Amino acid sequence: MRIYVTSVLVDDQARALDFYTNKLGFVVKHDIPMGAHRWLTLVSPENPDGTELLLEPSEHPAAKPWKTALVEDGIPATSFMVDDLNAEYARLVSLGVSFTREPIDAGTVWMAVLDDTCGNLIQLIQMKGS
């Protein structure tokens, strides 16, 4: 068994697509119209056949309170791994990305947390020793 797709609930698919591709660097795998929304998945350009990230509309009534509670408590919706956290942090800051937590030592990893502009906090991690 393998993970095929994982979701992040977004307030606006178009804004999320812009942020996740033009800022974070993911590439579109599938963009299929589905009524008012799209089946919109992204992948890492480093692993185009890997796990897909679904930019899922946060239309369910439970989504907004859940996302709000996570953000208020500083809890990331998901995590992405990077090879060089300090370089990625500097690159993203230069693109105007807002961080709620600058890079810190978090035990077995280096960690930072950014705001995805679509209602989520996203954690970036770098494994120590890499």
XYZ file of N, CA and C in Angstrom, residues 29-77:
147
model
N -0.227 18.315 -11.839
C -0.319 16.938 -12.337
C -1.670 16.743 -13.034
N -2.757 17.138 -12.348
C -4.108 17.030 -12.913
C -4.866 18.323 -12.642
N -5.587 18.789 -13.634
C -6.468 19.945 -13.483
C -7.730 19.639 -14.286
N -8.691 19.014 -13.592
C -9.896 18.506 -14.241
C -11.110 19.241 -13.694
N -11.878 19.940 -14.571
C -13.087 20.625 -14.097
C -14.058 19.626 -13.463
N -14.634 20.029 -12.328
C -15.600 19.176 -11.613
C -16.733 20.078 -11.118
N -17.511 20.596 -12.033
C -18.580 21.514 -11.645
C -18.001 22.868 -11.272
N -18.322 23.352 -10.076
C -17.842 24.661 -9.630
C -16.364 24.634 -9.240
N -15.804 23.455 -9.083
C -14.417 23.322 -8.645
C -13.636 22.434 -9.609
N -12.432 22.063 -9.206
C -11.569 21.245 -10.055
C -10.910 20.153 -9.214
N -10.588 19.041 -9.878
C -9.696 18.041 -9.296
C -8.313 18.554 -9.665
N -7.681 19.217 -8.707
C -6.457 19.960 -8.957
C -5.349 19.386 -8.081
N -4.468 18.604 -8.710
C -3.381 17.993 -7.946
C -2.039 18.513 -8.438
N -1.112 18.584 -7.490
C 0.240 19.052 -7.762
C 1.224 17.988 -7.316
N 2.422 18.042 -7.892
C 3.501 17.153 -7.486
C 4.792 17.955 -7.406
N 5.745 17.369 -6.750
C 7.072 17.957 -6.709
C 7.730 17.745 -8.067
N 8.398 18.757 -8.615
C 9.104 18.545 -9.879
C 10.244 17.539 -9.712
N 10.677 17.322 -8.476
C 11.728 16.345 -8.189
C 11.194 14.919 -8.192
N 9.860 14.752 -8.103
C 9.252 13.430 -8.062
C 7.886 13.470 -8.739
N 7.854 13.646 -10.065
C 6.581 13.841 -10.764
C 5.624 12.655 -10.699
N 6.132 11.473 -10.369
C 5.259 10.306 -10.230
C 4.978 9.976 -8.772
N 5.356 10.890 -7.865
C 5.176 10.665 -6.432
C 3.795 11.060 -5.952
N 3.664 11.155 -4.656
C 2.395 11.513 -4.015
C 1.896 12.852 -4.541
N 0.605 12.903 -4.833
C -0.021 14.120 -5.336
C -0.644 14.904 -4.186
N -0.555 16.222 -4.278
C -1.181 17.119 -3.317
C -2.447 17.675 -3.948
N -3.591 17.335 -3.378
C -4.873 17.817 -3.878
C -5.201 19.150 -3.214
N -5.391 20.185 -4.022
C -5.853 21.482 -3.525
C -7.370 21.409 -3.486
N -7.870 20.973 -2.346
C -9.288 20.653 -2.204
C -10.076 21.833 -1.655
N -11.170 22.211 -2.315
C -11.981 23.323 -1.814
C -12.495 23.036 -0.403
N -12.402 24.019 0.458
C -12.860 23.842 1.842
C -14.338 24.209 1.951
N -15.159 23.474 1.237
C -16.604 23.737 1.168
C -17.398 23.068 2.280
N -16.878 21.998 2.869
C -17.621 21.302 3.911
C -17.808 22.237 5.107
N -18.987 22.232 5.728
C -19.240 23.145 6.859
C -18.231 23.008 8.012
N -17.635 21.853 8.178
C -16.667 21.655 9.266
C -15.288 22.201 8.917
N -15.034 22.470 7.652
C -13.687 22.864 7.219
C -13.256 24.201 7.808
N -14.084 25.218 7.719
C -13.674 26.550 8.194
C -13.368 26.561 9.692
N -14.268 26.040 10.559
C -13.929 26.051 11.988
C -12.679 25.220 12.301
N -12.502 24.105 11.614
C -11.329 23.252 11.826
C -10.058 23.993 11.426
N -10.064 24.592 10.236
C -8.891 25.329 9.767
C -8.591 26.520 10.678
N -9.626 27.249 11.078
C -9.444 28.399 11.960
C -8.816 27.967 13.284
N -9.296 26.881 13.850
C -8.762 26.390 15.122
C -7.299 25.985 14.980
N -6.957 25.320 13.892
C -5.560 24.931 13.673
C -4.667 26.163 13.585
N -5.066 27.144 12.793
C -4.263 28.357 12.624
C -4.139 29.103 13.954
N -5.245 29.243 14.676
C -5.203 29.949 15.966
C -4.255 29.269 16.950
N -4.169 27.941 16.875
C -3.280 27.189 17.766
C -1.878 27.015 17.187
N -1.652 27.557 15.975
C -0.335 27.463 15.350
C 0.010 26.087 14.829
N -1.004 25.278 14.518
C -0.785 23.903 14.073
C -0.818 23.838 12.546
N 0.258 23.371 11.921
C 0.275 23.246 10.463
C -0.698 22.183 9.954
N -1.270 22.436 8.793
C -2.175 21.488 8.154
C -1.412 20.306 7.570
